[in-house]
Every structure is written in structure tokens, then in C-alpha cells.
N, CA, C and O atoms as a Tinker XYZ file with bonds, in Angstrom:
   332  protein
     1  N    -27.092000  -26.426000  -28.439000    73     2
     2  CA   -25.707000  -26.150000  -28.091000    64     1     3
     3  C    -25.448000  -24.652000  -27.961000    63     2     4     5
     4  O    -24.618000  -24.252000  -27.145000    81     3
     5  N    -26.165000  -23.769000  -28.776000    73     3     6
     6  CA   -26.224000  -22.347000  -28.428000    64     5     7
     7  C    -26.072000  -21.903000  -27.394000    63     6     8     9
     8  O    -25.141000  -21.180000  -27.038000    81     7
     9  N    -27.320000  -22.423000  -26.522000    73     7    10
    10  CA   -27.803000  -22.247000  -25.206000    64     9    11
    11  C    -26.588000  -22.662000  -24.199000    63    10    12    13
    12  O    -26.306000  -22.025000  -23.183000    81    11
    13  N    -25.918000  -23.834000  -24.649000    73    11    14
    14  CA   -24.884000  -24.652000  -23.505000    64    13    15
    15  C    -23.818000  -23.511000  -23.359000    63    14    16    17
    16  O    -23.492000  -22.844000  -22.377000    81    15
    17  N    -23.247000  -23.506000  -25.060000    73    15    18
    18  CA   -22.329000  -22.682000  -24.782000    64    17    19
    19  C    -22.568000  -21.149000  -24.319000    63    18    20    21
    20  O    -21.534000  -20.634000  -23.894000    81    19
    21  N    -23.601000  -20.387000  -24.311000    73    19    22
    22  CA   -23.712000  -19.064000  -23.670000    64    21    23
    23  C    -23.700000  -19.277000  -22.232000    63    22    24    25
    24  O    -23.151000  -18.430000  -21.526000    81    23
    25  N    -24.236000  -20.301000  -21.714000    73    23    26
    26  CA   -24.123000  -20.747000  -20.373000    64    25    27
    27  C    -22.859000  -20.937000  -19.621000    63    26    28    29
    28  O    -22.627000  -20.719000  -18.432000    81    27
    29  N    -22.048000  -21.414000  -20.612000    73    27    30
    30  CA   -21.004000  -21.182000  -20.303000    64    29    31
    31  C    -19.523000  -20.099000  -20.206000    63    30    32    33
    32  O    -18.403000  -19.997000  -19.705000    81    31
    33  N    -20.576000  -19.401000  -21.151000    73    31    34
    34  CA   -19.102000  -18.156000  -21.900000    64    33    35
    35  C    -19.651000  -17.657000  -20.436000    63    34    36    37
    36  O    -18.776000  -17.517000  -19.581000    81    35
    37  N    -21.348000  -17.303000  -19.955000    73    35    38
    38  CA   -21.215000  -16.346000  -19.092000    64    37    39
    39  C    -21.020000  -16.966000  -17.883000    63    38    40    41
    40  O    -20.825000  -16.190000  -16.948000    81    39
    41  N    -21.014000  -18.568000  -17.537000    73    39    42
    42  CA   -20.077000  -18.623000  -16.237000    64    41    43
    43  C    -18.765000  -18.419000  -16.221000    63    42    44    45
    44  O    -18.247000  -18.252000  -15.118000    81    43
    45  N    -18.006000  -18.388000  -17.307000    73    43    46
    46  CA   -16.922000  -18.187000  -17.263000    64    45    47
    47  C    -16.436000  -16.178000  -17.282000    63    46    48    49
    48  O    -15.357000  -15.591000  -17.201000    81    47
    49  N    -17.759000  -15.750000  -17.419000    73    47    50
    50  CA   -17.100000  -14.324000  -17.267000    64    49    51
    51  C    -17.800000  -13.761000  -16.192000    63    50    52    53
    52  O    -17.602000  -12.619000  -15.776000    81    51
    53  N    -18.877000  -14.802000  -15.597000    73    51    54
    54  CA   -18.874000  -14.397000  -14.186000    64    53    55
    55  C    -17.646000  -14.989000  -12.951000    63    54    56    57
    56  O    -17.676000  -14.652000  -11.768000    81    55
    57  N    -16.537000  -15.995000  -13.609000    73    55    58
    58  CA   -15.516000  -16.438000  -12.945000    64    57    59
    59  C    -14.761000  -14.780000  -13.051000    63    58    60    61
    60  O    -14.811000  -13.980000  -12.117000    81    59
    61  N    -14.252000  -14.569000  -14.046000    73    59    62
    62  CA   -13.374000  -13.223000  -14.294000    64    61    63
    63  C    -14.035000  -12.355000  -13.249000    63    62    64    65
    64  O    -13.439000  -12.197000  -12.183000    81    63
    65  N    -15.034000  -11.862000  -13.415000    73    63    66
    66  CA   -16.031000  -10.879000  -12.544000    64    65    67
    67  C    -15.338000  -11.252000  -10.712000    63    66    68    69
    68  O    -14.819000  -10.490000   -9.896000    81    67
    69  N    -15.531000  -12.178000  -10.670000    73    67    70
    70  CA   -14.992000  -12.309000   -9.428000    64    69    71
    71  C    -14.139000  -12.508000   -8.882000    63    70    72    73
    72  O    -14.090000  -12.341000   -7.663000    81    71
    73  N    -12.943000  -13.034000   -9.749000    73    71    74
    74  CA   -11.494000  -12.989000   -9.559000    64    73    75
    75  C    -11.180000  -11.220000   -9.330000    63    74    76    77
    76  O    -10.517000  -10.745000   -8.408000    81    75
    77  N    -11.722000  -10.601000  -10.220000    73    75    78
    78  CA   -10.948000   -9.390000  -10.672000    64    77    79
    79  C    -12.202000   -8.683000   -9.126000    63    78    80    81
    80  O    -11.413000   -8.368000   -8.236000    81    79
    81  N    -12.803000   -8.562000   -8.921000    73    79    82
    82  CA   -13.519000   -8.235000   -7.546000    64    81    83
    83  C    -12.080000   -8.409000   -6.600000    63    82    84    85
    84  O    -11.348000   -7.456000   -6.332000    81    83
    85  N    -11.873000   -9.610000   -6.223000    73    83    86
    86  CA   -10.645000  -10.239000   -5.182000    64    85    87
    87  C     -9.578000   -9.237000   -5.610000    63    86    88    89
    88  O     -9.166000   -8.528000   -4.692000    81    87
    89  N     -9.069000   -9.041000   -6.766000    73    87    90
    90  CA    -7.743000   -8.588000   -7.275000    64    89    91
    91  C     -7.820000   -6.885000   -6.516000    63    90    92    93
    92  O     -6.938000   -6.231000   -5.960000    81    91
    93  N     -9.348000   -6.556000   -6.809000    73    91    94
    94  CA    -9.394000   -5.234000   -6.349000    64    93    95
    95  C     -9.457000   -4.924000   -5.064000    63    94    96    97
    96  O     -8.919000   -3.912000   -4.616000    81    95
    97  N    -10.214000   -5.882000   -4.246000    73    95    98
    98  CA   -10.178000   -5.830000   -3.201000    64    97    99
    99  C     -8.508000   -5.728000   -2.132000    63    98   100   101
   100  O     -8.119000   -4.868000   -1.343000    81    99
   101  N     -7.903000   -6.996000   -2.587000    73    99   102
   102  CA    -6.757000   -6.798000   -2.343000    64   101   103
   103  C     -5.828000   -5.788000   -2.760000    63   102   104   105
   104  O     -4.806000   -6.012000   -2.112000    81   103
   105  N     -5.636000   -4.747000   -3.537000    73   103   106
   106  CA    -5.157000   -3.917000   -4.261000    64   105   107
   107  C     -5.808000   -2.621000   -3.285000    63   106   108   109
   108  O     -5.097000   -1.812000   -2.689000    81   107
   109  N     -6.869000   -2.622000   -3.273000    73   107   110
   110  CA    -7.131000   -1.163000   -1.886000    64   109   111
   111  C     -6.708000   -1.348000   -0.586000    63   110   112   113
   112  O     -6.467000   -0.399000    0.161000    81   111
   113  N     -6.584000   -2.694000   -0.212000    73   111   114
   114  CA    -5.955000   -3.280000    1.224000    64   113   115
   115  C     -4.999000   -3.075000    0.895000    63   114   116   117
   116  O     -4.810000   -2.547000    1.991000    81   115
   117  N     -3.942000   -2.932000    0.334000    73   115   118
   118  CA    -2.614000   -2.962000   -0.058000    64   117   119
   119  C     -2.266000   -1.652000   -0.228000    63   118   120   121
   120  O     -1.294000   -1.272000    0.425000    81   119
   121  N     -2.945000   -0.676000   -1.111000    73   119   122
   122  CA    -2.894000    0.707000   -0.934000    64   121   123
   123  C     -3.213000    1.594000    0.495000    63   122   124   125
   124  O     -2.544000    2.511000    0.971000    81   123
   125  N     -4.329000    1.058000    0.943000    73   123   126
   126  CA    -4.825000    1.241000    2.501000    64   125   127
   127  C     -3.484000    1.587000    3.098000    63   126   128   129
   128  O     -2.974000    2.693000    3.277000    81   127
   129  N     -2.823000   -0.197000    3.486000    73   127   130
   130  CA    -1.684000    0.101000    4.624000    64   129   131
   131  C     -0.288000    0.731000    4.282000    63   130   132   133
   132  O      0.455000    1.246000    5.118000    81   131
   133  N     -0.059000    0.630000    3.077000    73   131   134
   134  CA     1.188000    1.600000    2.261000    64   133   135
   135  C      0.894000    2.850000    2.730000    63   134   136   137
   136  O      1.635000    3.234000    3.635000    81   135
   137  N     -0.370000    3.947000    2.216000    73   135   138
   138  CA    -0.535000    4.692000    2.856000    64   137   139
   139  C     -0.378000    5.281000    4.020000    63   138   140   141
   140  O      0.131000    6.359000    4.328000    81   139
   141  N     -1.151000    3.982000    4.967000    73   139   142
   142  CA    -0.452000    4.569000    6.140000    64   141   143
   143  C      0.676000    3.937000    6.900000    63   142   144   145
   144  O      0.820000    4.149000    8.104000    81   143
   145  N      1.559000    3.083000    6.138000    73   143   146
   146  CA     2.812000    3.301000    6.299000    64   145   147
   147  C      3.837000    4.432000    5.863000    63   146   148   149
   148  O      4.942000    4.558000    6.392000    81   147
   149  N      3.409000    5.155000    4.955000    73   147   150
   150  CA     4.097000    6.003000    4.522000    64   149   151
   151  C      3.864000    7.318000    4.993000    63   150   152   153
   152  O      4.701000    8.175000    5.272000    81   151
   153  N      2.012000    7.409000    5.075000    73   151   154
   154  CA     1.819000    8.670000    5.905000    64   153   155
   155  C      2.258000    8.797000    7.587000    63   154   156   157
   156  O      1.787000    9.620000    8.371000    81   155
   157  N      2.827000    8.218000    7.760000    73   155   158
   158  CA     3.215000    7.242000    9.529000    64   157   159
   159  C      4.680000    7.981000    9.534000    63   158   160   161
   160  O      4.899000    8.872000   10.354000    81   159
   161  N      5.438000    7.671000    8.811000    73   159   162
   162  CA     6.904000    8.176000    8.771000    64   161   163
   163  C      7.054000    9.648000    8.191000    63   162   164   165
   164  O      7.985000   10.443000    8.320000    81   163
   165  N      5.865000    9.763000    7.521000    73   163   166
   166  CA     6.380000   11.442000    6.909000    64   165   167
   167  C      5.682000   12.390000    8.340000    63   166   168   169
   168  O      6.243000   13.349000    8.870000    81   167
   169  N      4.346000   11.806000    8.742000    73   167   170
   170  CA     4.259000   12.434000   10.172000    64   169   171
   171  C      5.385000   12.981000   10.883000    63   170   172   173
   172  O      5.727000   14.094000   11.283000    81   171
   173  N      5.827000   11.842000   10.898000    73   171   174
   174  CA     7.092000   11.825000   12.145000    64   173   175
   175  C      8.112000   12.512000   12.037000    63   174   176   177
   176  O      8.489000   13.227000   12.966000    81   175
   177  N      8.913000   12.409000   10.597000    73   175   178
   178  CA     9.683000   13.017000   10.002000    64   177   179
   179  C      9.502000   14.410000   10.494000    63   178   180   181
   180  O     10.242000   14.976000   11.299000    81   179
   181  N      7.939000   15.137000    9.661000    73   179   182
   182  CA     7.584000   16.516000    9.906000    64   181   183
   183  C      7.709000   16.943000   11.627000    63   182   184   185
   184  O      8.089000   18.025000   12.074000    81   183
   185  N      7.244000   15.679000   12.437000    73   183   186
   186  CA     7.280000   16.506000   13.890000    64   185   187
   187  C      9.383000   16.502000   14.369000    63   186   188   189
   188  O      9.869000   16.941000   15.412000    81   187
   189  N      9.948000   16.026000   13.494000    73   187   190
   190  CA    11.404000   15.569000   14.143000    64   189   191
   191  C     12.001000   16.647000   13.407000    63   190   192   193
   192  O     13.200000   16.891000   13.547000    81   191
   193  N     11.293000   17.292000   12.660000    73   191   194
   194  CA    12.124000   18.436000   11.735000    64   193   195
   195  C     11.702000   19.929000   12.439000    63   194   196   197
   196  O     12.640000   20.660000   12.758000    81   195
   197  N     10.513000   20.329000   12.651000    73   195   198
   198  CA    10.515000   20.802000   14.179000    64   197   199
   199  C     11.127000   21.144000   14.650000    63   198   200   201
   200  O     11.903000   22.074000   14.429000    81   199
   201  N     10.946000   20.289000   15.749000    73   199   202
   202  CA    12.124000   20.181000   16.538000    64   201   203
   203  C     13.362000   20.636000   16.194000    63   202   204   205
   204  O     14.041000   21.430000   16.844000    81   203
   205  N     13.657000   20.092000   15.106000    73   203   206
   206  CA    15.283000   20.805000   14.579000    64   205   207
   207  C     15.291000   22.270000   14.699000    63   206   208   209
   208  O     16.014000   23.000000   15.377000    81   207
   209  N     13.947000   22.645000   13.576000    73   207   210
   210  CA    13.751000   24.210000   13.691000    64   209   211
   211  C     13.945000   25.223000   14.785000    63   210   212   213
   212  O     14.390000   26.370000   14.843000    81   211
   213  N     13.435000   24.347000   15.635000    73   211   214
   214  CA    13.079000   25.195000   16.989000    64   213   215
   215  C     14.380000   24.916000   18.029000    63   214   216   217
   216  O     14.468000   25.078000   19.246000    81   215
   217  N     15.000000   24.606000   17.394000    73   215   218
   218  CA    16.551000   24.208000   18.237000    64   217   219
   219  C     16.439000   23.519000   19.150000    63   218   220   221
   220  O     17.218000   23.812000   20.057000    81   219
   221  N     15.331000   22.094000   19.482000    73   219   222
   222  CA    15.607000   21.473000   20.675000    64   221   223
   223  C     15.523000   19.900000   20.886000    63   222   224   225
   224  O     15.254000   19.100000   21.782000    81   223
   225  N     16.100000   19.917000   18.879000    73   223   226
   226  CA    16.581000   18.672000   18.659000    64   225   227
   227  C     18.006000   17.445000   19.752000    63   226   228   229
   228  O     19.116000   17.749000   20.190000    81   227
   229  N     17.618000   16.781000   19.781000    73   227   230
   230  CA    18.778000   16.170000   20.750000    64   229   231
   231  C     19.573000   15.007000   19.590000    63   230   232   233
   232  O     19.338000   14.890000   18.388000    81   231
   233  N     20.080000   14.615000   20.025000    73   231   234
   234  CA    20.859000   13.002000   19.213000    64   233   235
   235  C     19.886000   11.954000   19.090000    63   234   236   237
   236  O     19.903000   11.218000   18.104000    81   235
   237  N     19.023000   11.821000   20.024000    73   235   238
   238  CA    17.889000   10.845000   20.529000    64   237   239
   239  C     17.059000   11.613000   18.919000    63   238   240   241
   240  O     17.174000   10.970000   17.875000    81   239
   241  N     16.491000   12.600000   18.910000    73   239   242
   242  CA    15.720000   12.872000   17.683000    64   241   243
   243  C     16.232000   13.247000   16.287000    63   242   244   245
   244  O     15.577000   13.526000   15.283000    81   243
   245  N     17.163000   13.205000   16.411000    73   243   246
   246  CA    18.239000   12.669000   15.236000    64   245   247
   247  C     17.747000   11.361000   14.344000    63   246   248   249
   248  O     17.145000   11.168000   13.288000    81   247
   249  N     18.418000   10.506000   15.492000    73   247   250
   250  CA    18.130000    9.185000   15.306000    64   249   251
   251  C     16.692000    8.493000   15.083000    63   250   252   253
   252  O     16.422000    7.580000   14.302000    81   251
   253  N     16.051000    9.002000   15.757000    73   251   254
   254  CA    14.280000    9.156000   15.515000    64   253   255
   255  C     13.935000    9.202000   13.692000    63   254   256   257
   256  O     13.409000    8.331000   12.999000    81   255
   257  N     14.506000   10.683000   13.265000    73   255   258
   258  CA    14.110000   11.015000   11.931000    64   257   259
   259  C     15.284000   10.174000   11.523000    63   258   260   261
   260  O     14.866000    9.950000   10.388000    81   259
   261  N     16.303000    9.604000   11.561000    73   259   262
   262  CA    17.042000    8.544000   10.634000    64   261   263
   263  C     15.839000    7.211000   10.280000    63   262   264   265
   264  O     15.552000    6.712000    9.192000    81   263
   265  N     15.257000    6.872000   11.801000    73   263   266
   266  CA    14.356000    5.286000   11.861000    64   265   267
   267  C     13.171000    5.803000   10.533000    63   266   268   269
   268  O     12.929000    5.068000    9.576000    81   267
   269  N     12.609000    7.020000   10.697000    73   267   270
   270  CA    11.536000    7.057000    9.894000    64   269   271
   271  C     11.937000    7.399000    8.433000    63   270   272   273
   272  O     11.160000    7.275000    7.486000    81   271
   273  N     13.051000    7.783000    8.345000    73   271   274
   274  CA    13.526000    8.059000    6.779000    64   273   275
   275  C     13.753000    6.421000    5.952000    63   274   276   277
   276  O     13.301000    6.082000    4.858000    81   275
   277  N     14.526000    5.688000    6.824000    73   275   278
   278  CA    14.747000    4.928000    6.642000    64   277   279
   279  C     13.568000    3.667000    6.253000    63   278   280   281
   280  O     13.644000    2.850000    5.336000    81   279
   281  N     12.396000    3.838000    7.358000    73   279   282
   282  CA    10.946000    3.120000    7.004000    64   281   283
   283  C     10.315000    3.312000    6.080000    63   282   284   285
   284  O      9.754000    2.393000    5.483000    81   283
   285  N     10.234000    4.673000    5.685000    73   283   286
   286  CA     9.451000    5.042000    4.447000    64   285   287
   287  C     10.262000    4.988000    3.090000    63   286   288   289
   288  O      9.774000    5.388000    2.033000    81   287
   289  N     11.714000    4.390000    3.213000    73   287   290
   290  CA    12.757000    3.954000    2.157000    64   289   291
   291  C     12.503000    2.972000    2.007000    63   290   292   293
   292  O     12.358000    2.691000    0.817000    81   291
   293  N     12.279000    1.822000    3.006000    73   291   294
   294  CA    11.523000    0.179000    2.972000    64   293   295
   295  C     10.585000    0.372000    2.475000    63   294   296   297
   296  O     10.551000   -0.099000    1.339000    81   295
   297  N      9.205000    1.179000    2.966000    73   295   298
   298  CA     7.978000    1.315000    2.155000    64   297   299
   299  C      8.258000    1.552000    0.612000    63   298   300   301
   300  O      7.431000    0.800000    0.097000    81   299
   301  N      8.789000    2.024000   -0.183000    73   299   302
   302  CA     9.239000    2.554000   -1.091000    64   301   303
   303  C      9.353000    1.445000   -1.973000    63   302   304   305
   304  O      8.631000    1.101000   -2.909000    81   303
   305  N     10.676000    0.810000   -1.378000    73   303   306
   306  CA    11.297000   -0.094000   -1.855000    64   305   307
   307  C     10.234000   -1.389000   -2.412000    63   306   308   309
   308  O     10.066000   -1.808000   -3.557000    81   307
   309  N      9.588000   -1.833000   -1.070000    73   307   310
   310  CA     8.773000   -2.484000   -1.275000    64   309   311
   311  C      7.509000   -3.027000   -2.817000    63   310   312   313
   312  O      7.154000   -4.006000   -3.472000    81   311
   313  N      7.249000   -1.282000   -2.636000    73   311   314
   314  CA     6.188000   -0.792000   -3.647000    64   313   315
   315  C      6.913000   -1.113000   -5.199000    63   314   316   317
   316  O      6.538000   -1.779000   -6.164000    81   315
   317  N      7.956000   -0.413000   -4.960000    73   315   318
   318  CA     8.333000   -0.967000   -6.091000    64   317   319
   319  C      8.283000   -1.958000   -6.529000    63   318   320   321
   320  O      7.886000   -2.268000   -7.652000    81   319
   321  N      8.738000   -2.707000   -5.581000    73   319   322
   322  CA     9.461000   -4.247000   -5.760000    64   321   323
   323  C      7.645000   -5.750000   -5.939000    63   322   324   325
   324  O      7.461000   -6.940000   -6.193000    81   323
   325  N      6.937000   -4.651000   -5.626000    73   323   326
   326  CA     5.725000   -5.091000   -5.760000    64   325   327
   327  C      5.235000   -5.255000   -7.544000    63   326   328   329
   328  O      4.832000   -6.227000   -8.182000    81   327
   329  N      5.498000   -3.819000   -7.930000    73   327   330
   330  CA     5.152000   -3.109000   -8.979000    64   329   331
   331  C      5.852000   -3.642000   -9.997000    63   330   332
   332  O      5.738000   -3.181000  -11.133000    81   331
């Protein structure tokens, strides 16, 4: 019975082993596209602020840096709401 049960403690912590593999896996996919959801809107942000600088912002790029402030507020939100 020694034998049965070690056979078993270690299939059962080769189950863990591979759950927690999946958990991680999914957890860098998840960090992956956050990333570049977030690095996506601060891009944009930076090129729409620019523009401001350089005085040749219009209403159209106004509204531009509102969409991406606003995306990376969803991203945000999200994360949290994950967390």
C-alpha cells in the first residue's frame, strides 16, 4: 500500500503540475494582450499630444485622444475587475 499510495500522491501532484502549467500559460496570454492593449492607446495618446504641441491639433484629434484615453480606461477597468 506504500507503493499505491505514492503512486498516487505523485499522480496527483503531477495533476497540480499541470493545471498550474495551463494557469500560467493563460496568465502570460492575458498579460501579452493587456499589454498591448494598453501599449496601443498610450502610443496614440503620445502621437495625439504632439500634435497638440505643435499646434496642428484639429477637433478630429481631439476626439482621437478622447477614444484612446477612454480604451486604456476599459483596459484598466477590466484588469482590475479581473484581479
Amino acid at each position: 500500500t506504500d507503493i499505491t499510495e505514492r503512486k498516487k500522491s505523485q499522480q496527483e501532484l503531477n495533476h497540480l503540475i499541470l493545471i498550474t502549467q495551463k494557469q500560467n500559460q493563460r496568465l502570460r496570454e492575458y498579460a501579452h494582450i493587456t499589454s498591448h492593449n494598453m501599449r496601443s492607446s498610450v502610443a496614440n495618446m503620445i502621437s495625439l499630444c504632439e500634435l497638440l504641441n505643435e499646434g496642428v491639433a484639429l477637433e478630429e484629434h481631439l476626439k482621437m485622444l478622447e477614444s484612446s484615453v477612454h480604451k486604456l480606461d476599459d483596459t484598466i477597468r477590466t484588469m482590475n475587475d479581473l484581479l
